[in-house]
Short mmCIF file of C-alpha atoms in Angstrom, two decimals:
data_model
loop_
_atom_site.label_atom_id
_atom_site.label_comp_id
_atom_site.label_asym_id
_atom_site.label_seq_id
_atom_site.Cartn_x
_atom_site.Cartn_y
_atom_site.Cartn_z
CA MET A 1 -106.88 39.95 -68.12
CA VAL A 2 -108.44 42.54 -65.97
CA VAL A 3 -111.37 44.13 -67.65
CA SER A 4 -111.67 47.79 -66.93
CA ASN A 5 -113.17 50.79 -68.58
CA SER A 6 -110.42 53.11 -67.51
CA PRO A 7 -108.14 54.53 -70.23
CA LEU A 8 -105.13 53.09 -68.51
CA ALA A 9 -106.67 49.65 -68.53
CA GLU A 10 -107.52 50.06 -72.19
CA ASP A 11 -103.94 51.11 -72.91
CA GLU A 12 -102.66 48.09 -71.07
CA GLU A 13 -104.97 45.85 -73.03
CA ALA A 14 -103.91 47.41 -76.30
CA LYS A 15 -100.31 47.05 -75.27
CA ASN A 16 -100.71 43.37 -74.52
CA ASP A 17 -102.58 42.78 -77.74
CA PHE A 18 -99.86 44.52 -79.67
CA ILE A 19 -97.15 42.50 -77.98
CA ASP A 20 -99.06 39.31 -78.65
CA SER A 21 -99.37 40.31 -82.25
CA VAL A 22 -95.67 41.08 -82.51
CA CYS A 23 -94.84 37.81 -80.78
CA ALA A 24 -96.99 35.92 -83.21
CA GLN A 25 -95.48 37.62 -86.18
CA VAL A 26 -91.92 37.17 -84.93
CA GLY A 27 -92.74 33.53 -84.28
CA GLY A 28 -94.11 33.27 -87.79
CA VAL A 29 -90.96 34.75 -89.28
CA TYR A 30 -88.86 32.27 -87.31
CA ALA A 31 -91.02 29.43 -88.47
CA ARG A 32 -90.75 30.46 -92.04
CA TYR A 33 -86.98 30.92 -91.59
CA ARG A 34 -86.68 27.43 -90.13
CA ALA A 35 -88.83 26.03 -92.91
CA GLY A 36 -86.52 27.54 -95.44
CA GLN A 37 -89.14 29.87 -96.70
CA LEU A 38 -87.13 32.88 -95.71
CA VAL A 39 -83.54 33.76 -96.07
CA LEU A 40 -82.47 36.00 -93.23
CA THR A 41 -79.32 37.92 -92.84
CA SER A 42 -77.40 37.97 -89.57
CA GLU A 43 -78.75 41.43 -88.95
CA HIS A 44 -82.31 40.13 -89.35
CA ILE A 45 -81.64 37.34 -86.92
CA SER A 46 -80.02 39.65 -84.38
CA ALA A 47 -82.98 41.95 -84.64
CA LEU A 48 -85.43 39.11 -84.12
CA GLU A 49 -83.47 37.79 -81.17
CA GLU A 50 -83.36 41.20 -79.60
CA ALA A 51 -87.06 41.61 -80.17
CA GLN A 52 -87.72 38.28 -78.55
CA HIS A 53 -85.53 39.23 -75.66
CA LEU A 54 -87.38 42.43 -75.19
CA ILE A 55 -90.75 40.80 -75.51
CA GLY A 56 -89.80 38.02 -73.17
CA GLY A 57 -88.24 40.46 -70.75
CA ASN A 58 -90.11 43.40 -69.47
CA ARG A 59 -92.58 43.28 -72.36
CA TYR A 60 -92.60 47.00 -72.59
CA PRO A 61 -93.94 48.16 -75.95
CA GLY A 62 -92.30 51.57 -75.64
CA ASP A 63 -88.92 49.89 -75.67
CA LEU A 64 -89.97 47.83 -78.65
CA LEU A 65 -91.16 50.84 -80.50
CA ARG A 66 -88.12 52.86 -79.76
CA HIS A 67 -85.72 50.05 -80.41
CA SER A 68 -84.14 49.92 -83.80
CA ALA A 69 -84.92 46.24 -83.94
CA LEU A 70 -88.51 47.11 -84.53
CA GLY A 71 -87.57 48.61 -87.85
CA GLU A 72 -85.99 45.35 -88.75
CA ILE A 73 -89.03 43.40 -87.62
CA ASP A 74 -91.30 45.77 -89.34
CA GLU A 75 -89.38 45.30 -92.54
CA LEU A 76 -89.61 41.55 -92.16
CA LEU A 77 -93.27 41.70 -91.50
CA LYS A 78 -93.87 43.76 -94.56
CA VAL A 79 -92.12 41.19 -96.76
CA PRO A 80 -94.58 38.67 -98.11
CA ALA A 81 -93.80 35.04 -97.63
CA PRO A 82 -92.05 33.61 -100.73
CA ALA A 83 -93.60 30.77 -102.64
CA GLU A 84 -90.23 29.32 -103.16
CA VAL A 85 -86.67 30.22 -102.64
CA THR A 86 -85.09 31.12 -105.89
CA SER A 87 -81.72 31.91 -104.60
CA VAL A 88 -79.74 31.77 -101.44
CA GLY A 89 -77.73 34.72 -100.46
CA THR A 90 -77.77 37.78 -98.47
CA GLU A 91 -80.69 39.17 -100.42
CA LEU A 92 -84.29 38.18 -99.74
CA SER A 93 -86.23 36.67 -102.56
CA TRP A 94 -89.85 35.73 -101.93
CA VAL A 95 -91.40 33.05 -104.13
CA ALA A 96 -94.89 33.25 -102.79
CA PRO A 97 -95.10 35.83 -100.26
CA PRO A 98 -97.82 35.00 -97.76
CA PRO A 99 -99.97 37.88 -96.81
CA LEU A 100 -99.01 39.11 -93.45
CA VAL A 101 -101.77 40.69 -91.49
CA ALA A 102 -101.07 43.86 -89.70
CA PRO A 103 -101.67 43.84 -85.96
CA ALA A 104 -105.34 43.83 -85.15
CA HIS A 105 -104.83 46.44 -82.47
CA PRO A 106 -101.82 48.45 -83.25
CA TYR A 107 -100.50 49.99 -80.13
CA GLN A 108 -100.97 53.71 -79.87
CA PRO A 109 -98.35 54.77 -77.43
CA ALA A 110 -98.80 57.67 -75.13
CA PHE A 111 -97.20 61.05 -75.56
CA GLY A 112 -97.71 61.13 -79.29
CA PHE A 113 -95.84 58.03 -80.37
CA ALA A 114 -97.31 56.58 -83.47
CA ALA A 115 -97.11 52.97 -84.34
CA PRO A 116 -94.83 52.27 -87.29
CA SER A 117 -96.70 52.55 -90.50
CA PRO A 118 -96.87 49.25 -92.39
CA GLY A 119 -97.26 51.07 -95.69
CA PRO A 120 -94.76 50.52 -98.42
CA GLY A 121 -93.38 54.01 -98.22
CA ALA A 122 -92.55 53.85 -94.51
CA GLY A 123 -89.48 51.75 -94.77
CA ARG A 124 -86.93 51.64 -91.96
CA PRO A 125 -86.94 54.56 -89.50
CA ARG A 126 -84.12 56.90 -89.92
CA PRO A 127 -81.36 56.22 -87.40
CA PHE A 128 -81.36 59.77 -85.97
CA MET A 129 -85.06 59.61 -85.11
CA ALA A 130 -84.69 57.07 -82.36
CA PRO A 131 -82.38 59.11 -80.08
CA ALA A 132 -84.48 62.21 -80.63
CA ALA A 133 -87.60 60.30 -79.71
CA ILE A 134 -85.87 58.99 -76.61
CA VAL A 135 -84.83 62.49 -75.62
CA VAL A 136 -88.32 63.82 -76.19
CA ALA A 137 -89.78 60.93 -74.28
CA VAL A 138 -87.41 61.44 -71.41
CA VAL A 139 -88.17 65.13 -71.33
CA LEU A 140 -91.88 64.46 -71.38
CA LEU A 141 -91.52 61.81 -68.71
CA VAL A 142 -89.55 64.21 -66.53
CA ALA A 143 -92.14 66.90 -67.15
CA ALA A 144 -94.93 64.50 -66.35
CA GLY A 145 -93.12 63.45 -63.22
CA GLY A 146 -92.60 67.06 -62.25
CA PHE A 147 -96.19 67.91 -62.81
CA GLY A 148 -97.21 64.88 -60.85
CA TYR A 149 -94.93 65.86 -58.04
CA LEU A 150 -96.22 69.39 -58.08
CA SER A 151 -99.77 68.14 -58.09
CA VAL A 152 -99.10 65.90 -55.12
CA TYR A 153 -97.24 68.69 -53.37
CA ASN A 154 -100.00 71.13 -54.12
CA SER A 155 -102.57 68.78 -52.74
CA SER A 156 -100.44 68.17 -49.67
CA ALA A 157 -99.89 71.91 -49.12
CA ALA A 158 -103.58 72.61 -49.50
CA SER A 159 -104.32 69.91 -46.98
CA LYS A 160 -101.82 71.41 -44.55
CA TRP A 161 -103.33 74.87 -45.05
CA LYS A 162 -106.77 73.55 -44.36
CA LYS A 163 -105.59 71.84 -41.20
CA LEU A 164 -103.83 74.97 -40.07
CA ASP A 165 -106.85 77.04 -40.87
CA ARG A 166 -109.13 74.77 -38.89
CA ALA A 167 -106.74 74.93 -35.96
CA GLN A 168 -106.54 78.68 -36.29
CA ALA A 169 -110.30 78.92 -36.42
CA VAL A 170 -110.55 76.92 -33.21
CA VAL A 171 -107.96 79.14 -31.55
CA THR A 172 -109.71 82.26 -32.80
CA LYS A 173 -113.00 81.05 -31.47
CA GLU A 174 -111.45 80.33 -28.10
CA VAL A 175 -109.67 83.67 -28.00
CA THR A 176 -112.87 85.43 -29.00
CA SER A 177 -114.69 83.72 -26.21
CA GLN A 178 -112.00 84.70 -23.73
CA LEU A 179 -112.01 88.24 -25.06
CA GLU A 180 -115.75 88.50 -24.61
CA ILE A 181 -115.36 87.29 -21.04
CA ALA A 182 -112.55 89.79 -20.47
CA ASN A 183 -114.66 92.54 -21.99
CA GLY A 184 -117.42 91.69 -19.59
CA SER A 185 -115.00 91.82 -16.70
CA ILE A 186 -113.62 95.15 -17.87
CA THR A 187 -117.10 96.57 -18.20
CA GLU A 188 -117.91 95.34 -14.73
CA LEU A 189 -114.69 96.78 -13.34
CA ASN A 190 -115.36 100.06 -15.10
CA GLY A 191 -118.70 100.16 -13.40
CA ASP A 192 -117.02 99.46 -10.08
CA VAL A 193 -114.45 102.17 -10.72
CA ALA A 194 -117.19 104.63 -11.63
CA GLY A 195 -119.02 103.71 -8.44
CA LEU A 196 -115.87 104.11 -6.38
CA ASN A 197 -115.11 107.43 -8.04
CA SER A 198 -118.58 108.59 -7.18
CA GLN A 199 -118.12 107.46 -3.59
CA VAL A 200 -114.72 109.15 -3.40
CA SER A 201 -116.20 112.34 -4.78
CA THR A 202 -119.04 112.18 -2.27
CA MET A 203 -116.65 111.55 0.61
CA GLN A 204 -114.40 114.38 -0.52
CA GLY A 205 -117.41 116.64 -0.56
CA GLN A 206 -118.30 115.52 2.96
CA LEU A 207 -114.71 115.99 4.06
CA SER A 208 -114.64 119.47 2.60
CA SER A 209 -117.92 120.26 4.31
CA VAL A 210 -116.68 118.99 7.67
CA ALA A 211 -113.41 120.89 7.23
CA ASN A 212 -115.40 123.98 6.43
CA GLN A 213 -117.49 123.56 9.59
CA LYS A 214 -114.30 123.16 11.56
CA GLU A 215 -112.79 126.30 10.08
CA LYS A 216 -116.01 128.17 10.67
CA ALA A 217 -115.94 127.03 14.29
CA ILE A 218 -112.37 128.27 14.57
CA ASP A 219 -113.48 131.53 13.03
CA GLN A 220 -116.21 131.82 15.64
CA GLU A 221 -113.82 130.93 18.40
CA THR A 222 -111.40 133.55 17.16
CA VAL A 223 -114.15 136.11 17.01
CA PHE A 224 -115.38 135.23 20.47
CA LYS A 225 -111.85 135.46 21.79
CA GLU A 226 -111.55 138.85 20.26
CA LEU A 227 -114.98 139.75 21.61
CA LEU A 228 -114.05 138.56 25.05
CA SER A 229 -110.85 140.50 24.88
CA ALA A 230 -112.70 143.56 23.66
CA ALA A 231 -115.48 143.03 26.20
CA GLY A 232 -112.93 142.91 28.98
CA GLY A 233 -111.52 146.24 27.88
CA VAL A 234 -114.97 147.72 27.61
CA ALA A 235 -115.84 146.41 31.04
CA GLU A 236 -112.72 147.97 32.51
CA ASP A 237 -113.48 151.23 30.75
CA LEU A 238 -117.03 151.13 32.05
CA GLN A 239 -115.78 150.28 35.50
CA LEU A 240 -113.35 153.18 35.33
CA CYS A 241 -116.20 155.38 34.20
CA ILE A 242 -118.31 154.22 37.13
CA THR A 243 -115.47 154.64 39.63
CA SER A 244 -114.61 158.09 38.30
CA SER A 245 -118.23 159.09 38.35
CA ASP A 246 -118.59 157.87 41.91
CA GLN A 247 -115.48 159.78 42.95
CA LEU A 248 -116.70 162.87 41.22
CA GLU A 249 -120.05 162.53 42.92
CA THR A 250 -118.37 162.16 46.32
CA ASP A 251 -116.17 165.18 45.69
CA VAL A 252 -119.14 167.24 44.61
CA ASN A 253 -121.14 166.21 47.66
CA ASN A 254 -118.28 167.04 49.98
CA ALA A 255 -117.84 170.44 48.41
CA LEU A 256 -121.51 171.12 48.73
CA ALA A 257 -121.55 169.99 52.37
CA ASN A 258 -118.64 172.25 53.20
CA GLU A 259 -120.07 175.04 51.13
CA ASP A 260 -116.64 175.30 49.60
CA VAL A 261 -117.29 177.08 46.33
CA SER A 262 -113.69 177.15 45.31
CA ALA A 263 -113.41 173.42 45.85
CA LEU A 264 -116.55 172.93 43.86
CA SER A 265 -115.19 174.95 40.96
CA GLY A 266 -111.96 173.01 41.27
CA LEU A 267 -113.84 169.79 40.42
CA ALA A 268 -114.40 170.92 36.83
CA PRO A 269 -111.25 169.17 35.42
CA GLU A 270 -112.19 166.01 37.29
CA ALA A 271 -115.65 166.18 35.82
CA ALA A 272 -114.21 166.61 32.35
CA GLN A 273 -111.96 163.59 32.87
CA VAL A 274 -114.90 161.51 34.02
CA THR A 275 -116.86 162.60 31.00
CA GLN A 276 -114.04 161.59 28.70
CA THR A 277 -113.53 158.28 30.43
CA CYS A 278 -117.15 157.40 30.26
CA GLY A 279 -117.39 158.57 26.67
CA GLU A 280 -114.57 156.27 25.65
CA ALA A 281 -116.13 153.44 27.56
CA GLU A 282 -119.39 154.08 25.78
CA GLN A 283 -117.69 154.06 22.39
CA ALA A 284 -115.91 150.83 23.20
CA ASN A 285 -119.16 149.33 24.31
CA GLU A 286 -120.86 150.36 21.09
CA ALA A 287 -118.03 148.88 19.06
CA LEU A 288 -118.32 145.70 21.06
CA GLN A 289 -122.03 145.53 20.47
CA SER A 290 -121.40 146.00 16.80
CA LEU A 291 -118.87 143.17 16.79
CA ILE A 292 -121.28 140.92 18.63
CA GLN A 293 -124.00 141.64 16.17
CA GLY A 294 -121.64 140.94 13.28
CA ALA A 295 -120.45 137.72 14.80
CA SER A 296 -123.88 136.38 15.59
CA MET B 1 -101.44 72.00 -66.75
CA LEU B 2 -99.31 75.08 -67.06
CA LEU B 3 -101.51 76.95 -64.61
CA SER B 4 -101.28 74.11 -62.18
CA ALA B 5 -97.53 74.05 -62.59
CA ALA B 6 -97.30 77.77 -62.06
CA ALA B 7 -99.37 77.49 -58.93
CA GLY B 8 -97.22 74.66 -57.73
CA THR B 9 -94.06 76.62 -58.38
CA ALA B 10 -95.40 79.61 -56.54
CA LEU B 11 -96.30 77.43 -53.62
CA LEU B 12 -92.85 75.94 -53.57
CA ALA B 13 -91.42 79.41 -53.59
CA GLY B 14 -93.69 80.32 -50.74
CA CYS B 15 -95.04 83.29 -52.59
CA SER B 16 -98.68 82.45 -52.95
CA THR B 17 -101.50 83.64 -50.79
CA PRO B 18 -102.85 80.92 -48.54
CA PRO B 19 -105.99 79.45 -50.02
CA GLN B 20 -109.21 80.68 -48.54
CA PRO B 21 -110.64 77.95 -46.38
CA ASP B 22 -114.06 76.85 -47.36
CA ASP B 23 -115.01 75.05 -44.20
CA ALA B 24 -113.45 77.16 -41.49
CA ALA B 25 -115.20 80.45 -42.04
CA ILE B 26 -116.22 81.19 -38.46
CA PRO B 27 -117.69 84.63 -38.11
CA VAL B 28 -115.80 86.54 -35.46
CA ALA B 29 -117.19 89.70 -33.96
CA VAL B 30 -114.68 91.17 -31.57
CA THR B 31 -115.95 94.20 -29.72
CA ALA B 32 -113.44 96.00 -27.59
CA ALA B 33 -114.75 97.07 -24.26
CA PRO B 34 -114.37 100.69 -23.38
CA VAL B 35 -111.36 101.12 -21.18
CA MET B 36 -113.05 103.74 -19.04
CA ALA B 37 -116.78 103.67 -18.80
CA ALA B 38 -116.81 106.33 -16.15
CA THR B 39 -117.55 109.79 -17.37
CA ALA B 40 -114.55 112.06 -17.54
CA PRO B 41 -114.48 114.80 -14.92
CA SER B 42 -115.52 118.22 -16.08
CA LYS B 43 -112.93 120.92 -16.56
CA ASP B 44 -114.21 122.72 -13.48
CA ASN B 45 -113.75 119.53 -11.50
CA GLN B 46 -110.26 119.00 -12.91
CA ILE B 47 -109.31 122.53 -11.92
CA LEU B 48 -110.83 121.99 -8.49
CA MET B 49 -108.87 118.80 -7.91
CA ALA B 50 -105.66 120.56 -8.96
CA ALA B 51 -106.42 123.62 -6.83
CA ARG B 52 -106.86 121.44 -3.76
CA GLN B 53 -103.13 120.82 -3.87
CA PHE B 54 -101.98 124.43 -3.57
CA VAL B 55 -104.88 126.75 -2.63
CA PHE B 56 -105.39 127.46 1.08
CA ARG B 57 -107.88 129.19 3.28
CA ALA B 58 -106.23 132.15 5.02
CA ARG B 59 -107.35 133.52 8.39
CA ASN B 60 -106.08 136.79 9.79
CA GLU B 61 -106.91 136.49 13.49
CA ALA B 62 -105.58 139.91 14.33
CA CYS B 63 -107.96 141.58 11.96
CA LEU B 64 -110.76 139.00 12.08
CA LEU B 65 -110.96 138.35 8.37
CA THR B 66 -110.46 135.47 6.01
CA GLY B 67 -109.19 135.21 2.48
CA THR B 68 -107.36 132.89 0.13
CA ALA B 69 -103.69 132.10 -0.36
CA PHE B 70 -101.81 129.79 -2.68
CA ALA B 71 -98.39 128.23 -3.00
CA VAL B 72 -96.20 129.24 -5.94
CA ASP B 73 -92.49 129.53 -6.54
CA GLY B 74 -91.60 128.26 -3.08
CA THR B 75 -93.71 130.77 -1.18
CA ILE B 76 -97.28 131.55 -0.16
CA ILE B 77 -99.04 134.41 -1.91
CA THR B 78 -102.13 136.34 -0.84
CA ASN B 79 -103.40 139.88 -1.02
CA ARG B 80 -101.75 142.56 1.02
CA HIS B 81 -105.14 143.59 2.40
CA VAL B 82 -105.65 140.03 3.64
CA ALA B 83 -102.32 139.72 5.41
CA ALA B 84 -101.95 143.30 6.62
CA GLY B 85 -101.94 143.77 10.39
CA ALA B 86 -100.80 140.25 11.19
CA ASP B 87 -97.41 138.75 11.67
CA GLN B 88 -98.88 135.26 11.55
CA MET B 89 -101.61 133.85 9.37
CA ASP B 90 -103.58 130.68 9.96
CA LEU B 91 -103.81 128.64 6.77
CA ALA B 92 -105.88 125.55 6.17
CA THR B 93 -106.09 123.05 3.34
CA TRP B 94 -109.38 122.18 1.66
CA ASP B 95 -109.73 119.14 3.95
CA GLY B 96 -109.07 121.01 7.20
CA ASP B 97 -105.34 120.55 7.71
CA ASP B 98 -104.23 123.70 9.56
CA PHE B 99 -100.78 125.26 9.49
CA GLU B 100 -99.26 128.66 10.17
CA ALA B 101 -97.54 131.10 7.87
CA SER B 102 -95.32 134.04 8.69
CA ALA B 103 -95.69 137.23 6.72
CA THR B 104 -92.43 138.15 5.02
CA LEU B 105 -93.23 140.94 2.57
CA HIS B 106 -96.06 143.31 1.75
CA SER B 107 -95.86 144.97 -1.62
CA ASP B 108 -95.69 148.73 -1.79
CA SER B 109 -97.22 149.06 -5.21
CA ASP B 110 -99.46 146.03 -5.59
CA ASP B 111 -102.05 144.27 -3.46
CA LEU B 112 -99.74 141.33 -2.85
CA ALA B 113 -98.19 139.76 0.25
CA ARG B 114 -95.69 136.97 0.64
CA MET B 115 -95.54 134.44 3.46
CA ASP B 116 -93.31 131.62 4.51
CA ALA B 117 -94.97 128.42 5.60
CA LEU B 118 -94.33 124.75 6.00
CA ALA B 119 -97.23 123.50 3.97
CA PRO B 120 -98.42 119.93 4.54
CA ASP B 121 -97.97 119.27 0.83
CA ASP B 122 -95.06 120.42 -1.29
CA THR B 123 -97.29 120.78 -4.30
CA GLU B 124 -97.39 124.29 -5.68
CA ALA B 125 -98.82 126.04 -8.68
CA SER B 126 -96.75 126.99 -11.68
CA LEU B 127 -96.74 130.57 -12.82
CA ALA B 128 -97.63 131.30 -16.43
CA THR B 129 -94.90 132.95 -18.45
CA SER B 130 -97.26 135.41 -20.12
CA ASP B 131 -100.38 137.33 -19.20
CA PRO B 132 -103.74 136.07 -20.49
CA THR B 133 -105.34 137.89 -23.38
CA SER B 134 -108.95 138.95 -23.73
CA GLY B 135 -111.30 136.02 -24.15
CA THR B 136 -109.03 133.55 -22.41
CA LYS B 137 -110.94 131.04 -20.31
CA VAL B 138 -109.89 131.39 -16.67
CA TRP B 139 -110.93 129.92 -13.33
CA VAL B 140 -110.85 131.45 -9.85
CA ALA B 141 -110.06 128.99 -7.06
CA GLY B 142 -110.77 130.28 -3.58
CA TYR B 143 -112.76 130.25 -0.38
CA PRO B 144 -115.61 132.75 -0.91
CA GLU B 145 -117.14 133.93 2.37
CA GLY B 146 -114.64 131.73 4.18
CA ASP B 147 -116.56 128.71 2.96
CA GLN B 148 -115.40 125.60 1.10
CA LEU B 149 -112.89 125.68 -1.73
CA THR B 150 -114.76 126.64 -4.87
CA VAL B 151 -113.83 127.01 -8.50
CA THR B 152 -115.70 129.44 -10.74
CA GLY B 153 -115.10 129.77 -14.47
CA GLY B 154 -115.10 132.88 -16.59
CA ARG B 155 -113.15 134.76 -19.21
CA VAL B 156 -110.71 137.60 -19.34
CA LEU B 157 -112.69 140.64 -20.39
CA GLY B 158 -109.83 143.05 -20.86
CA SER B 159 -107.03 144.94 -19.28
CA ILE B 160 -107.20 148.32 -17.62
CA PRO B 161 -104.63 150.55 -15.89
CA GLY B 162 -104.26 149.79 -12.19
CA ALA B 163 -103.71 153.43 -11.28
CA GLN B 164 -107.42 153.96 -10.68
CA PHE B 165 -107.16 151.39 -7.87
CA GLY B 166 -103.91 152.78 -6.54
CA LEU B 167 -101.94 149.94 -8.03
CA ALA B 168 -99.08 149.79 -10.47
CA GLY B 169 -99.26 148.06 -13.84
CA GLN B 170 -102.24 146.70 -15.65
CA ILE B 171 -105.28 145.05 -14.08
CA LEU B 172 -107.28 142.20 -15.58
CA GLU B 173 -111.05 142.41 -15.73
CA ILE B 174 -112.63 138.98 -15.50
CA SER B 175 -116.17 137.69 -15.75
CA ASP B 176 -115.70 135.07 -13.00
CA HIS B 177 -118.03 135.45 -10.03
CA ILE B 178 -116.05 136.93 -7.13
CA GLU B 179 -117.13 137.25 -3.49
CA HIS B 180 -115.56 138.30 -0.22
CA GLY B 181 -113.07 135.68 0.76
CA ASN B 182 -111.84 135.31 -2.82
CA SER B 183 -109.17 137.90 -2.09
CA GLY B 184 -105.82 136.31 -2.82
CA SER B 185 -107.31 133.61 -5.03
CA PRO B 186 -105.18 132.44 -7.93
CA LEU B 187 -106.55 133.01 -11.42
CA LEU B 188 -105.90 129.77 -13.32
CA GLU B 189 -105.96 128.97 -16.99
CA SER B 190 -107.01 125.65 -18.48
CA ASP B 191 -103.70 123.91 -17.87
CA GLY B 192 -103.69 124.96 -14.20
CA ASP B 193 -101.01 127.64 -14.49
CA VAL B 194 -101.47 130.82 -12.46
CA VAL B 195 -102.16 133.78 -14.73
CA GLY B 196 -103.22 136.28 -12.05
CA VAL B 197 -104.21 137.04 -8.48
CA VAL B 198 -107.75 138.15 -7.65
CA PHE B 199 -108.01 141.14 -5.33
CA ALA B 200 -111.31 142.98 -5.76
CA VAL B 201 -114.68 143.32 -7.44
CA ASP B 202 -115.73 146.29 -9.49
CA LEU B 203 -118.95 147.13 -7.69
CA ALA B 204 -120.23 149.14 -10.64
CA SER B 205 -119.92 146.37 -13.23
CA GLY B 206 -119.67 143.34 -10.96
CA ASP B 207 -116.55 142.22 -12.82
CA GLY B 208 -113.72 140.66 -10.93
CA LEU B 209 -110.32 142.32 -10.84
CA ALA B 210 -107.00 140.54 -10.80
CA MET B 211 -103.35 141.38 -11.07
CA PRO B 212 -101.73 139.56 -13.99
CA ALA B 213 -98.95 136.98 -13.79
CA SER B 214 -96.34 139.50 -14.84
CA THR B 215 -97.14 141.63 -11.77
CA LEU B 216 -96.90 138.60 -9.53
CA GLN B 217 -93.62 137.61 -11.13
CA SER B 218 -92.22 141.08 -10.43
CA PHE B 219 -93.35 140.86 -6.82
CA LEU B 220 -91.74 137.43 -6.43
CA ASN B 221 -88.48 139.01 -7.54
CA GLU B 222 -88.73 141.73 -4.88
CA SER B 223 -87.04 141.58 -1.50
CA GLY B 224 -87.62 143.43 1.78
CA ASP B 225 -89.54 143.20 5.02
CA ASN B 226 -92.23 145.81 4.69
CA LEU B 227 -94.69 144.50 7.26
CA SER B 228 -95.79 147.63 9.15
CA LEU B 229 -99.30 147.81 7.83
CA PRO B 230 -102.49 148.10 9.85
CA CYS B 231 -105.51 145.93 9.35
CA ALA B 232 -107.29 146.64 6.10
CA MET B 233 -110.72 146.70 7.76
#
């Protein structure tokens, strides 16, 4: 026998003790029957044989307890051994009933089964109790099995969750690491973009400045072209003024040399023309000088 | 036992919350990197970058003056006093790309002129559908003193009759700084739409003067070939 302190081991021990006790008592009843100390009916014998079969078979006390044969055995065990047989028949008649000792360790079955009471008032169990007990036992067994299954499933599911969570944590850590690296790259790229934007802005400013210088140069060129064009006109006007003045001077000198008063007086329109021509040339020259000053 | 069974049933049904792991609590601190670390361009800079696409430097060789022109509604717009006296105008982009424009119409009633040109870029400004009200933030994009393209911000101060300047319709007074060379500059609002055309400075107050978008829209609807104008100098 395996000695253990666990409740299950204790139940097993109690079960074995109970079975041994029942075996001994059944054996005692048989012995007394064979010795003629007991008169047993066919029902008693069938019950004893069935009990023996059960005990010798799977030796499962629950079956014994639930089996109707136990009532028969119990009844036999409660009957004291007769001192002598006073009559033979279908009825028991004990002469000197030997004291039968109740099992030293009555089996206390699980799930609320109580061992049959050996008291005089217990008697045989009612026939309808056994099927009800079986049903209750089956229901409880199914419930216990269900709970056991659920417990195992729960434990398995929790284990799966934990595994998944660990895997997820590893993935998260990896992704976080990659994200931090990516963030660093983005920050670096942002810095590069900002630097490039600054360079682009600077270059655009330089381009605008160069374009402005070019346009200013074109402006100057345009002005100088206009100045040259205007200067040419002024020069022609001045030249015309000079030529007219020279001609007028020649005409005046000739008139004076010839002492031709009428010719001299006839030079008045020419003199007026020269004056006008030179006046216009002077105005053009002043305008030109003004343009030059404005352009410089 | 019942609680355990209930938990088991819930698990079987797949309705329970996954148990909190006790050994996999790895602290995770995810910090998103800023997508753009670079500072956003200022509004002035945004307007400047937009204006580069459709605002041109205008040179009137015949009259030896410069001003500003801009592309809108399939044509080039400047002031009449900028384009007067010239059949051809020399235009240039902000980065020095030169092209020519032919004067097509000078307004009789407003200081506006229209030109046809084959601009290097098809980009043009969009014209606002309504005139700006007082207090509206506006920008002037032009080439003051014939220099580089510049954007100056200001606000619409009010609206006055244009008759005192010999012009039809209402005139916008603006606080933007205006110089010679800004003539013909577009007046832009925050979304880049043209809400007016700058043409002068009130020497008494120093305020800029601009014709509103409605006046420009009316001029764009006009037709004709009134080009016989002398230089405005």
